[in-house]
């Protein structure tokens, strides 16, 4: 048998041709199943945990089921299988992972033991990432319409709520950390959303008019964008620190500001810093969006007797809105992540748990702050991408973001 016998030619059916991404996913699944620990078990919160593989962490039936299901997903990924099958297999694999990690925790922790800790280990996270990569690839190939993408996010949120409400993960360490901090978790979640969304709202109110000014008055554009670019390069921690002195002085000089909570530390400097970071994407995308409006369209509007103000609000801004909204999407995802740093100056947010966990070398406490931050950022990106596609005029669907 010659080597050419293994070469796939044009007559080879599509379903038996190899998928390059699928080959990488399948190789990763094989390595993870045999060499990476699925969960980490620790007798208490302080000691280092012991990594346990799939066979050690799960009862026999669960272990065999997870291995067989993972192999099946890998085989579906390797060949150029139908997109709907790839998506279904990846989502089923993620669902099985969610159930198995909860079953592993319940099986390893004895009833009534409130000290032992079971955490997802590298094997779980790598399998989750590989199945998620397959799902994202399938979704990209499907090119779902905006409404279906929004529905998918809603369904994902509902599935997560069901898992949390069912008690499936109650024995996992991250859930035990949550149970110990349930009241503060809600408070910090509200603070995190306030910092991310509030700073974005103020940046939109200031940045869109400023972007219009930069577009209409060319002499202003260079200096304004230059200053905003400089602000964008300042490290977040440094900017928080630079705001402490002037805000402290203001709060002492103007008692009213101190009474409403503005001081050198806390939410005020964090909010202002996030506002500064939000300005550049909003202003720049407003300028780009307005500049991208075809001159022929504005000339036609002028020929119809529209004033400059009417052309701006009835023609230019509606056509530029998808690009402006893209800048807002960038800001929202950025702010959700940056708001975690606010905890360093007493600003609150999910960063409180992240930095407490780092200080106590408690990775589950770090996850308690990191996981909701990542979930919020992903959901915001998908939802705003879908909204952008919904408002983008026909013929401009491929506009560069």
mmCIF file of C-alpha atoms in Angstrom:
data_model
loop_
_atom_site.group_PDB
_atom_site.id
_atom_site.type_symbol
_atom_site.label_atom_id
_atom_site.label_comp_id
_atom_site.label_asym_id
_atom_site.label_seq_id
_atom_site.Cartn_x
_atom_site.Cartn_y
_atom_site.Cartn_z
ATOM 1 C CA UNK A 1 0.000 0.000 0.000
ATOM 2 C CA UNK A 2 1.479 3.337 -1.029
ATOM 3 C CA UNK A 3 1.391 6.575 0.887
ATOM 4 C CA UNK A 4 -0.894 8.032 -1.769
ATOM 5 C CA UNK A 5 -3.609 5.668 -0.586
ATOM 6 C CA UNK A 6 -4.021 7.814 2.509
ATOM 7 C CA UNK A 7 -4.382 11.089 0.566
ATOM 8 C CA UNK A 8 -7.942 12.356 0.350
ATOM 9 C CA UNK A 9 -8.890 13.342 -3.188
ATOM 10 C CA UNK A 10 -11.747 15.423 -4.535
ATOM 11 C CA UNK A 11 -14.016 12.358 -4.703
ATOM 12 C CA UNK A 12 -13.724 11.726 -0.960
ATOM 13 C CA UNK A 13 -17.087 12.399 0.731
ATOM 14 C CA UNK A 14 -17.175 15.662 2.649
ATOM 15 C CA UNK A 15 -18.021 13.965 5.956
ATOM 16 C CA UNK A 16 -14.791 11.919 6.019
ATOM 17 C CA UNK A 17 -12.461 14.822 5.270
ATOM 18 C CA UNK A 18 -10.438 16.036 8.206
ATOM 19 C CA UNK A 19 -11.195 19.351 9.869
ATOM 20 C CA UNK A 20 -7.987 21.151 10.902
ATOM 21 C CA UNK A 21 -9.459 22.783 13.995
ATOM 22 C CA UNK A 22 -11.191 19.521 14.870
ATOM 23 C CA UNK A 23 -7.900 17.622 14.768
ATOM 24 C CA UNK A 24 -6.411 20.042 17.315
ATOM 25 C CA UNK A 25 -9.512 19.761 19.510
ATOM 26 C CA UNK A 26 -9.455 15.954 19.366
ATOM 27 C CA UNK A 27 -5.744 15.839 20.229
ATOM 28 C CA UNK A 28 -6.361 18.175 23.158
ATOM 29 C CA UNK A 29 -9.270 16.072 24.422
ATOM 30 C CA UNK A 30 -7.125 12.919 24.330
ATOM 31 C CA UNK A 31 -4.263 14.538 26.236
ATOM 32 C CA UNK A 32 -6.582 16.022 28.848
ATOM 33 C CA UNK A 33 -8.463 12.781 29.538
ATOM 34 C CA UNK A 34 -5.316 10.773 30.193
ATOM 35 C CA UNK A 35 -2.871 13.277 31.673
ATOM 36 C CA UNK A 36 -4.700 16.191 33.336
ATOM 37 C CA UNK A 37 -6.471 16.138 36.740
ATOM 38 C CA UNK A 38 -10.229 16.648 36.542
ATOM 39 C CA UNK A 39 -10.732 18.033 40.073
ATOM 40 C CA UNK A 40 -8.587 18.987 43.042
ATOM 41 C CA UNK A 41 -9.472 17.624 46.490
ATOM 42 C CA UNK A 42 -8.200 19.274 49.680
ATOM 43 C CA UNK A 43 -8.942 18.272 53.261
ATOM 44 C CA UNK A 44 -9.465 21.932 54.155
ATOM 45 C CA UNK A 45 -9.132 25.430 52.738
ATOM 46 C CA UNK A 46 -5.515 25.889 53.785
ATOM 47 C CA UNK A 47 -3.683 22.765 52.608
ATOM 48 C CA UNK A 48 -2.665 22.136 49.027
ATOM 49 C CA UNK A 49 -5.108 19.926 47.163
ATOM 50 C CA UNK A 50 -4.461 16.643 45.390
ATOM 51 C CA UNK A 51 -5.253 16.425 41.688
ATOM 52 C CA UNK A 52 -7.581 13.569 40.754
ATOM 53 C CA UNK A 53 -8.130 12.259 37.242
ATOM 54 C CA UNK A 54 -11.503 11.389 35.749
ATOM 55 C CA UNK A 55 -11.360 7.759 36.942
ATOM 56 C CA UNK A 56 -10.427 8.769 40.511
ATOM 57 C CA UNK A 57 -12.815 11.707 40.815
ATOM 58 C CA UNK A 58 -15.973 10.127 39.425
ATOM 59 C CA UNK A 59 -17.876 6.908 40.178
ATOM 60 C CA UNK A 60 -17.377 4.235 37.537
ATOM 61 C CA UNK A 61 -20.479 4.899 35.417
ATOM 62 C CA UNK A 62 -19.916 8.656 35.431
ATOM 63 C CA UNK A 63 -16.241 8.248 34.507
ATOM 64 C CA UNK A 64 -16.975 5.898 31.605
ATOM 65 C CA UNK A 65 -19.785 8.153 30.423
ATOM 66 C CA UNK A 66 -17.610 11.273 30.421
ATOM 67 C CA UNK A 67 -14.749 9.523 28.618
ATOM 68 C CA UNK A 68 -17.024 8.008 25.966
ATOM 69 C CA UNK A 69 -18.880 11.272 25.442
ATOM 70 C CA UNK A 70 -15.600 13.209 25.141
ATOM 71 C CA UNK A 71 -14.288 10.710 22.595
ATOM 72 C CA UNK A 72 -17.536 11.005 20.638
ATOM 73 C CA UNK A 73 -17.260 14.808 20.583
ATOM 74 C CA UNK A 74 -13.639 14.506 19.453
ATOM 75 C CA UNK A 75 -14.578 12.150 16.594
ATOM 76 C CA UNK A 76 -17.349 14.490 15.450
ATOM 77 C CA UNK A 77 -14.889 17.387 15.566
ATOM 78 C CA UNK A 78 -12.185 15.585 13.553
ATOM 79 C CA UNK A 79 -14.262 15.104 10.403
ATOM 80 C CA UNK A 80 -16.175 17.763 8.526
ATOM 81 C CA UNK A 81 -19.456 16.775 10.069
ATOM 82 C CA UNK A 82 -22.655 18.839 9.713
ATOM 83 C CA UNK A 83 -22.494 22.105 11.611
ATOM 84 C CA UNK A 84 -25.649 21.392 13.604
ATOM 85 C CA UNK A 85 -24.117 18.080 14.762
ATOM 86 C CA UNK A 86 -20.900 19.807 15.856
ATOM 87 C CA UNK A 87 -22.864 22.405 17.814
ATOM 88 C CA UNK A 88 -25.130 19.817 19.437
ATOM 89 C CA UNK A 89 -22.167 17.601 20.397
ATOM 90 C CA UNK A 90 -20.182 20.492 21.900
ATOM 91 C CA UNK A 91 -23.147 21.783 23.931
ATOM 92 C CA UNK A 92 -23.934 18.268 25.145
ATOM 93 C CA UNK A 93 -20.293 17.874 26.174
ATOM 94 C CA UNK A 94 -20.387 21.152 28.136
ATOM 95 C CA UNK A 95 -23.628 20.101 29.854
ATOM 96 C CA UNK A 96 -22.136 16.732 30.800
ATOM 97 C CA UNK A 97 -19.038 18.457 32.178
ATOM 98 C CA UNK A 98 -21.246 20.648 34.365
ATOM 99 C CA UNK A 99 -23.049 17.614 35.749
ATOM 100 C CA UNK A 100 -19.882 15.561 36.227
ATOM 101 C CA UNK A 101 -17.978 18.218 38.161
ATOM 102 C CA UNK A 102 -20.929 18.505 40.550
ATOM 103 C CA UNK A 103 -21.146 14.715 40.880
ATOM 104 C CA UNK A 104 -17.407 14.548 41.591
ATOM 105 C CA UNK A 105 -17.713 17.092 44.391
ATOM 106 C CA UNK A 106 -20.716 15.323 45.913
ATOM 107 C CA UNK A 107 -18.953 11.969 45.777
ATOM 108 C CA UNK A 108 -15.680 13.155 47.294
ATOM 109 C CA UNK A 109 -17.094 15.268 50.134
ATOM 110 C CA UNK A 110 -18.667 13.292 52.959
ATOM 111 C CA UNK A 111 -22.084 14.369 54.145
ATOM 112 C CA UNK A 112 -21.816 17.013 56.846
ATOM 113 C CA UNK A 113 -18.187 17.833 56.033
ATOM 114 C CA UNK A 114 -17.997 21.618 55.744
ATOM 115 C CA UNK A 115 -14.216 21.792 55.690
ATOM 116 C CA UNK A 116 -13.180 19.728 52.646
ATOM 117 C CA UNK A 117 -12.755 21.538 49.348
ATOM 118 C CA UNK A 118 -13.258 20.223 45.801
ATOM 119 C CA UNK A 119 -12.328 22.493 42.917
ATOM 120 C CA UNK A 120 -12.376 22.053 39.134
ATOM 121 C CA UNK A 121 -8.814 21.321 38.023
ATOM 122 C CA UNK A 122 -6.973 21.938 34.767
ATOM 123 C CA UNK A 123 -8.577 18.941 33.056
ATOM 124 C CA UNK A 124 -12.076 20.317 33.579
ATOM 125 C CA UNK A 125 -11.164 23.807 32.387
ATOM 126 C CA UNK A 126 -9.305 22.513 29.339
ATOM 127 C CA UNK A 127 -12.190 20.239 28.316
ATOM 128 C CA UNK A 128 -14.588 23.137 28.840
ATOM 129 C CA UNK A 129 -12.388 25.370 26.665
ATOM 130 C CA UNK A 130 -12.072 22.741 23.914
ATOM 131 C CA UNK A 131 -15.817 22.041 23.797
ATOM 132 C CA UNK A 132 -16.480 25.783 23.928
ATOM 133 C CA UNK A 133 -14.082 26.357 21.021
ATOM 134 C CA UNK A 134 -15.940 23.760 18.983
ATOM 135 C CA UNK A 135 -19.263 25.415 19.844
ATOM 136 C CA UNK A 136 -17.992 28.886 18.893
ATOM 137 C CA UNK A 137 -16.644 27.556 15.589
ATOM 138 C CA UNK A 138 -20.010 25.939 14.825
ATOM 139 C CA UNK A 139 -21.889 29.137 15.703
ATOM 140 C CA UNK A 140 -19.576 31.158 13.454
ATOM 141 C CA UNK A 141 -20.278 28.779 10.583
ATOM 142 C CA UNK A 142 -24.016 28.845 11.185
ATOM 143 C CA UNK A 143 -24.108 32.673 11.051
ATOM 144 C CA UNK A 144 -27.180 32.854 13.231
ATOM 145 C CA UNK A 145 -29.432 35.922 12.873
ATOM 146 C CA UNK A 146 -29.312 38.444 15.751
ATOM 147 C CA UNK A 147 -32.542 37.327 17.420
ATOM 148 C CA UNK A 148 -31.321 33.729 17.661
ATOM 149 C CA UNK A 149 -28.004 34.844 19.135
ATOM 150 C CA UNK A 150 -29.849 36.819 21.800
ATOM 151 C CA UNK A 151 -32.071 33.817 22.469
ATOM 152 C CA UNK A 152 -28.971 31.632 22.811
ATOM 153 C CA UNK A 153 -27.571 33.947 25.507
ATOM 154 C CA UNK A 154 -30.918 33.872 27.327
ATOM 155 C CA UNK A 155 -30.993 30.061 27.183
ATOM 156 C CA UNK A 156 -27.406 29.873 28.439
ATOM 157 C CA UNK A 157 -28.321 32.147 31.348
ATOM 158 C CA UNK A 158 -31.380 30.024 32.113
ATOM 159 C CA UNK A 159 -29.293 26.835 32.082
ATOM 160 C CA UNK A 160 -26.787 28.426 34.451
ATOM 161 C CA UNK A 161 -29.597 29.521 36.772
ATOM 162 C CA UNK A 162 -31.011 25.983 36.782
ATOM 163 C CA UNK A 163 -27.614 24.519 37.705
ATOM 164 C CA UNK A 164 -27.171 27.037 40.520
ATOM 165 C CA UNK A 165 -30.705 26.653 41.819
ATOM 166 C CA UNK A 166 -30.732 22.857 41.688
ATOM 167 C CA UNK A 167 -27.886 22.500 44.173
ATOM 168 C CA UNK A 168 -25.837 20.526 41.634
ATOM 169 C CA UNK A 169 -22.686 22.505 42.453
ATOM 170 C CA UNK A 170 -23.295 23.104 46.161
ATOM 171 C CA UNK A 171 -20.343 20.921 47.201
ATOM 172 C CA UNK A 172 -17.879 22.752 44.975
ATOM 173 C CA UNK A 173 -15.492 25.059 46.803
ATOM 174 C CA UNK A 174 -16.453 28.142 44.826
ATOM 175 C CA UNK A 175 -20.096 27.671 45.858
ATOM 176 C CA UNK A 176 -19.079 27.251 49.491
ATOM 177 C CA UNK A 177 -17.188 30.525 49.229
ATOM 178 C CA UNK A 178 -20.356 32.091 47.809
ATOM 179 C CA UNK A 179 -22.515 30.680 50.608
ATOM 180 C CA UNK A 180 -20.173 32.307 53.134
ATOM 181 C CA UNK A 181 -20.394 35.664 51.339
ATOM 182 C CA UNK A 182 -23.881 35.675 49.816
ATOM 183 C CA UNK A 183 -24.848 39.086 51.216
ATOM 184 C CA UNK A 184 -21.619 40.801 50.220
ATOM 185 C CA UNK A 185 -21.697 39.117 46.795
ATOM 186 C CA UNK A 186 -24.974 40.818 45.903
ATOM 187 C CA UNK A 187 -23.676 44.170 47.122
ATOM 188 C CA UNK A 188 -20.427 43.888 45.163
ATOM 189 C CA UNK A 189 -22.321 42.753 42.049
ATOM 190 C CA UNK A 190 -24.423 45.924 42.197
ATOM 191 C CA UNK A 191 -21.307 48.045 42.655
ATOM 192 C CA UNK A 192 -19.565 46.315 39.739
ATOM 193 C CA UNK A 193 -22.519 46.938 37.418
ATOM 194 C CA UNK A 194 -22.802 50.541 38.595
ATOM 195 C CA UNK A 195 -19.144 51.219 37.819
ATOM 196 C CA UNK A 196 -19.221 49.513 34.411
ATOM 197 C CA UNK A 197 -22.601 50.747 33.171
ATOM 198 C CA UNK A 198 -22.610 54.139 34.882
ATOM 199 C CA UNK A 199 -19.217 55.180 33.535
ATOM 200 C CA UNK A 200 -20.270 53.970 30.075
ATOM 201 C CA UNK A 201 -23.482 56.019 30.209
ATOM 202 C CA UNK A 202 -21.662 59.216 31.163
ATOM 203 C CA UNK A 203 -18.974 58.533 28.531
ATOM 204 C CA UNK A 204 -21.674 58.157 25.863
ATOM 205 C CA UNK A 205 -23.338 61.411 26.910
ATOM 206 C CA UNK A 206 -20.009 63.255 26.705
ATOM 207 C CA UNK A 207 -18.216 61.271 24.005
ATOM 208 C CA UNK A 208 -20.832 61.282 21.230
ATOM 209 C CA UNK A 209 -21.210 65.104 21.163
ATOM 210 C CA UNK A 210 -17.431 65.408 21.439
ATOM 211 C CA UNK A 211 -17.041 63.022 18.484
ATOM 212 C CA UNK A 212 -19.513 65.087 16.464
ATOM 213 C CA UNK A 213 -17.494 68.199 17.286
ATOM 214 C CA UNK A 214 -14.266 66.484 16.225
ATOM 215 C CA UNK A 215 -15.863 65.464 12.935
ATOM 216 C CA UNK A 216 -17.311 68.884 12.165
ATOM 217 C CA UNK A 217 -14.307 70.953 13.347
ATOM 218 C CA UNK A 218 -11.122 69.416 11.959
ATOM 219 C CA UNK A 219 -8.847 71.676 14.055
ATOM 220 C CA UNK A 220 -10.245 70.145 17.254
ATOM 221 C CA UNK A 221 -9.914 66.508 16.200
ATOM 222 C CA UNK A 222 -6.128 66.126 16.519
ATOM 223 C CA UNK A 223 -5.706 67.636 20.012
ATOM 224 C CA UNK A 224 -8.780 65.874 21.462
ATOM 225 C CA UNK A 225 -7.886 62.426 20.120
ATOM 226 C CA UNK A 226 -4.260 62.979 21.142
ATOM 227 C CA UNK A 227 -5.219 63.689 24.758
ATOM 228 C CA UNK A 228 -7.589 60.706 24.843
ATOM 229 C CA UNK A 229 -4.894 58.443 23.405
ATOM 230 C CA UNK A 230 -2.523 59.524 26.173
ATOM 231 C CA UNK A 231 -5.175 58.796 28.822
ATOM 232 C CA UNK A 232 -5.697 55.362 27.313
ATOM 233 C CA UNK A 233 -2.008 54.490 27.747
ATOM 234 C CA UNK A 234 -1.914 55.293 31.473
ATOM 235 C CA UNK A 235 -2.044 52.038 33.506
ATOM 236 C CA UNK A 236 -5.305 51.678 35.405
ATOM 237 C CA UNK A 237 -3.679 51.363 38.829
ATOM 238 C CA UNK A 238 -1.573 54.457 38.134
ATOM 239 C CA UNK A 239 -4.625 56.452 37.087
ATOM 240 C CA UNK A 240 -6.469 55.416 40.248
ATOM 241 C CA UNK A 241 -3.487 56.612 42.246
ATOM 242 C CA UNK A 242 -3.236 59.919 40.387
ATOM 243 C CA UNK A 243 -6.874 60.686 41.184
ATOM 244 C CA UNK A 244 -6.519 60.168 44.940
ATOM 245 C CA UNK A 245 -4.851 63.515 45.733
ATOM 246 C CA UNK A 246 -7.118 65.892 43.747
ATOM 247 C CA UNK A 247 -10.304 64.113 44.834
ATOM 248 C CA UNK A 248 -9.191 64.180 48.473
ATOM 249 C CA UNK A 249 -8.524 67.909 48.195
ATOM 250 C CA UNK A 250 -11.910 68.517 46.563
ATOM 251 C CA UNK A 251 -13.788 66.528 49.191
ATOM 252 C CA UNK A 252 -12.105 68.527 51.961
ATOM 253 C CA UNK A 253 -12.596 71.865 50.203
ATOM 254 C CA UNK A 254 -16.221 71.227 49.238
ATOM 255 C CA UNK A 255 -18.071 69.411 52.064
ATOM 256 C CA UNK A 256 -21.055 68.746 49.786
ATOM 257 C CA UNK A 257 -18.914 66.456 47.658
ATOM 258 C CA UNK A 258 -17.774 64.564 50.728
ATOM 259 C CA UNK A 259 -21.394 64.198 51.857
ATOM 260 C CA UNK A 260 -22.386 62.491 48.584
ATOM 261 C CA UNK A 261 -19.484 60.038 48.844
ATOM 262 C CA UNK A 262 -16.779 61.627 46.691
ATOM 263 C CA UNK A 263 -13.319 61.166 48.217
ATOM 264 C CA UNK A 264 -9.799 60.110 47.308
ATOM 265 C CA UNK A 265 -10.609 56.424 47.655
ATOM 266 C CA UNK A 266 -13.760 54.447 46.992
ATOM 267 C CA UNK A 267 -16.097 54.382 44.023
ATOM 268 C CA UNK A 268 -15.526 57.990 42.886
ATOM 269 C CA UNK A 269 -11.934 57.661 41.561
ATOM 270 C CA UNK A 270 -12.789 54.277 40.051
ATOM 271 C CA UNK A 271 -15.836 55.740 38.279
ATOM 272 C CA UNK A 272 -13.849 58.714 36.957
ATOM 273 C CA UNK A 273 -10.989 56.517 35.758
ATOM 274 C CA UNK A 274 -13.380 54.195 33.911
ATOM 275 C CA UNK A 275 -15.041 57.272 32.382
ATOM 276 C CA UNK A 276 -11.669 58.470 31.067
ATOM 277 C CA UNK A 277 -10.884 55.054 29.602
ATOM 278 C CA UNK A 278 -14.314 54.954 27.939
ATOM 279 C CA UNK A 279 -13.979 58.227 26.078
ATOM 280 C CA UNK A 280 -11.505 57.241 23.358
ATOM 281 C CA UNK A 281 -13.503 54.341 21.827
ATOM 282 C CA UNK A 282 -16.749 56.350 21.917
ATOM 283 C CA UNK A 283 -15.238 59.527 20.428
ATOM 284 C CA UNK A 284 -13.118 57.705 17.844
ATOM 285 C CA UNK A 285 -15.974 55.492 16.651
ATOM 286 C CA UNK A 286 -18.277 58.507 16.398
ATOM 287 C CA UNK A 287 -15.728 60.253 14.184
ATOM 288 C CA UNK A 288 -15.180 57.142 12.065
ATOM 289 C CA UNK A 289 -18.909 56.482 11.740
ATOM 290 C CA UNK A 290 -19.696 60.022 10.619
ATOM 291 C CA UNK A 291 -16.742 60.061 8.233
ATOM 292 C CA UNK A 292 -17.977 56.804 6.685
ATOM 293 C CA UNK A 293 -21.294 58.311 5.557
ATOM 294 C CA UNK A 294 -21.253 58.604 1.765
ATOM 295 C CA UNK A 295 -20.937 62.222 0.541
ATOM 296 C CA UNK A 296 -23.495 61.389 -2.150
ATOM 297 C CA UNK A 297 -26.096 60.741 0.543
ATOM 298 C CA UNK A 298 -25.473 64.056 2.289
ATOM 299 C CA UNK A 299 -25.416 65.924 -1.026
ATOM 300 C CA UNK A 300 -28.763 64.389 -1.945
ATOM 301 C CA UNK A 301 -30.161 65.458 1.431
ATOM 302 C CA UNK A 302 -28.847 68.985 0.873
ATOM 303 C CA UNK A 303 -30.459 68.999 -2.551
ATOM 304 C CA UNK A 304 -33.769 68.188 -0.883
ATOM 305 C CA UNK A 305 -33.452 71.352 1.182
ATOM 306 C CA UNK A 306 -32.276 69.858 4.494
ATOM 307 C CA UNK A 307 -30.265 72.139 6.749
ATOM 308 C CA UNK A 308 -26.901 71.091 8.150
ATOM 309 C CA UNK A 309 -28.536 70.255 11.485
ATOM 310 C CA UNK A 310 -31.199 68.138 9.790
ATOM 311 C CA UNK A 311 -28.586 66.283 7.755
ATOM 312 C CA UNK A 312 -26.656 65.527 10.935
ATOM 313 C CA UNK A 313 -29.557 64.160 12.972
ATOM 314 C CA UNK A 314 -31.663 62.606 10.211
ATOM 315 C CA UNK A 315 -28.987 61.237 7.893
ATOM 316 C CA UNK A 316 -25.463 61.112 9.299
ATOM 317 C CA UNK A 317 -26.076 59.940 12.874
ATOM 318 C CA UNK A 318 -28.552 57.156 11.948
ATOM 319 C CA UNK A 319 -26.120 55.814 9.335
ATOM 320 C CA UNK A 320 -23.166 56.141 11.728
ATOM 321 C CA UNK A 321 -25.046 54.611 14.670
ATOM 322 C CA UNK A 322 -23.883 50.981 14.120
ATOM 323 C CA UNK A 323 -20.252 52.121 14.222
ATOM 324 C CA UNK A 324 -20.909 54.262 17.311
ATOM 325 C CA UNK A 325 -22.603 51.292 18.962
ATOM 326 C CA UNK A 326 -19.535 49.198 18.177
ATOM 327 C CA UNK A 327 -17.469 51.651 20.219
ATOM 328 C CA UNK A 328 -19.969 51.342 23.075
ATOM 329 C CA UNK A 329 -19.657 47.540 22.906
ATOM 330 C CA UNK A 330 -15.878 47.825 23.177
ATOM 331 C CA UNK A 331 -16.227 50.138 26.176
ATOM 332 C CA UNK A 332 -18.729 47.936 28.000
ATOM 333 C CA UNK A 333 -16.616 44.785 27.707
ATOM 334 C CA UNK A 334 -13.513 46.774 28.686
ATOM 335 C CA UNK A 335 -15.199 48.370 31.698
ATOM 336 C CA UNK A 336 -16.590 45.090 33.014
ATOM 337 C CA UNK A 337 -13.024 43.796 33.174
ATOM 338 C CA UNK A 338 -11.399 46.996 34.442
ATOM 339 C CA UNK A 339 -13.956 47.425 37.219
ATOM 340 C CA UNK A 340 -12.292 44.542 39.079
ATOM 341 C CA UNK A 341 -9.261 46.793 39.700
ATOM 342 C CA UNK A 342 -11.482 49.251 41.585
ATOM 343 C CA UNK A 343 -11.279 47.018 44.656
ATOM 344 C CA UNK A 344 -7.668 48.123 45.157
ATOM 345 C CA UNK A 345 -8.849 51.597 46.172
ATOM 346 C CA UNK A 346 -12.006 50.547 47.986
ATOM 347 C CA UNK A 347 -14.265 50.904 44.956
ATOM 348 C CA UNK A 348 -15.888 47.512 45.445
ATOM 349 C CA UNK A 349 -17.019 45.164 42.701
ATOM 350 C CA UNK A 350 -16.102 41.566 41.985
ATOM 351 C CA UNK A 351 -12.444 42.506 42.369
ATOM 352 C CA UNK A 352 -12.989 42.407 46.142
ATOM 353 C CA UNK A 353 -13.171 38.609 45.994
ATOM 354 C CA UNK A 354 -10.328 38.352 43.485
ATOM 355 C CA UNK A 355 -7.891 40.283 45.660
ATOM 356 C CA UNK A 356 -9.070 38.625 48.872
ATOM 357 C CA UNK A 357 -8.439 35.261 47.231
ATOM 358 C CA UNK A 358 -4.987 36.296 46.054
ATOM 359 C CA UNK A 359 -4.103 37.530 49.531
ATOM 360 C CA UNK A 360 -5.312 34.301 51.135
ATOM 361 C CA UNK A 361 -4.010 32.043 48.324
ATOM 362 C CA UNK A 362 -7.595 30.791 47.961
ATOM 363 C CA UNK A 363 -8.157 30.188 44.263
ATOM 364 C CA UNK A 364 -11.835 29.398 44.740
ATOM 365 C CA UNK A 365 -12.350 32.860 46.166
ATOM 366 C CA UNK A 366 -10.546 34.265 43.121
ATOM 367 C CA UNK A 367 -12.945 32.305 40.913
ATOM 368 C CA UNK A 368 -15.912 33.728 42.812
ATOM 369 C CA UNK A 369 -14.933 37.152 41.496
ATOM 370 C CA UNK A 370 -13.468 36.149 38.141
ATOM 371 C CA UNK A 371 -16.192 33.837 36.801
ATOM 372 C CA UNK A 372 -19.109 36.325 36.968
ATOM 373 C CA UNK A 373 -16.860 38.998 35.455
ATOM 374 C CA UNK A 374 -16.023 36.785 32.483
ATOM 375 C CA UNK A 375 -19.650 35.681 32.088
ATOM 376 C CA UNK A 376 -20.893 39.286 32.097
ATOM 377 C CA UNK A 377 -18.274 40.365 29.552
ATOM 378 C CA UNK A 378 -19.088 37.476 27.186
ATOM 379 C CA UNK A 379 -22.838 38.040 27.458
ATOM 380 C CA UNK A 380 -22.435 41.783 26.865
ATOM 381 C CA UNK A 381 -20.257 41.196 23.790
ATOM 382 C CA UNK A 382 -22.687 38.719 22.212
ATOM 383 C CA UNK A 383 -25.788 40.800 22.967
ATOM 384 C CA UNK A 384 -24.344 44.068 21.669
ATOM 385 C CA UNK A 385 -22.927 42.349 18.568
ATOM 386 C CA UNK A 386 -26.437 41.082 17.831
ATOM 387 C CA UNK A 387 -27.964 44.535 18.414
ATOM 388 C CA UNK A 388 -25.364 46.106 16.109
ATOM 389 C CA UNK A 389 -26.322 43.700 13.344
ATOM 390 C CA UNK A 390 -29.998 44.498 13.913
ATOM 391 C CA UNK A 391 -29.532 48.271 13.522
ATOM 392 C CA UNK A 392 -26.986 48.139 10.705
ATOM 393 C CA UNK A 393 -28.592 49.217 7.413
ATOM 394 C CA UNK A 394 -28.881 46.682 4.605
ATOM 395 C CA UNK A 395 -25.775 46.695 2.455
ATOM 396 C CA UNK A 396 -23.531 47.649 5.367
ATOM 397 C CA UNK A 397 -23.509 44.246 7.103
ATOM 398 C CA UNK A 398 -19.824 43.770 6.357
ATOM 399 C CA UNK A 399 -18.748 47.170 7.688
ATOM 400 C CA UNK A 400 -15.424 46.843 9.526
ATOM 401 C CA UNK A 401 -15.770 46.925 13.247
#
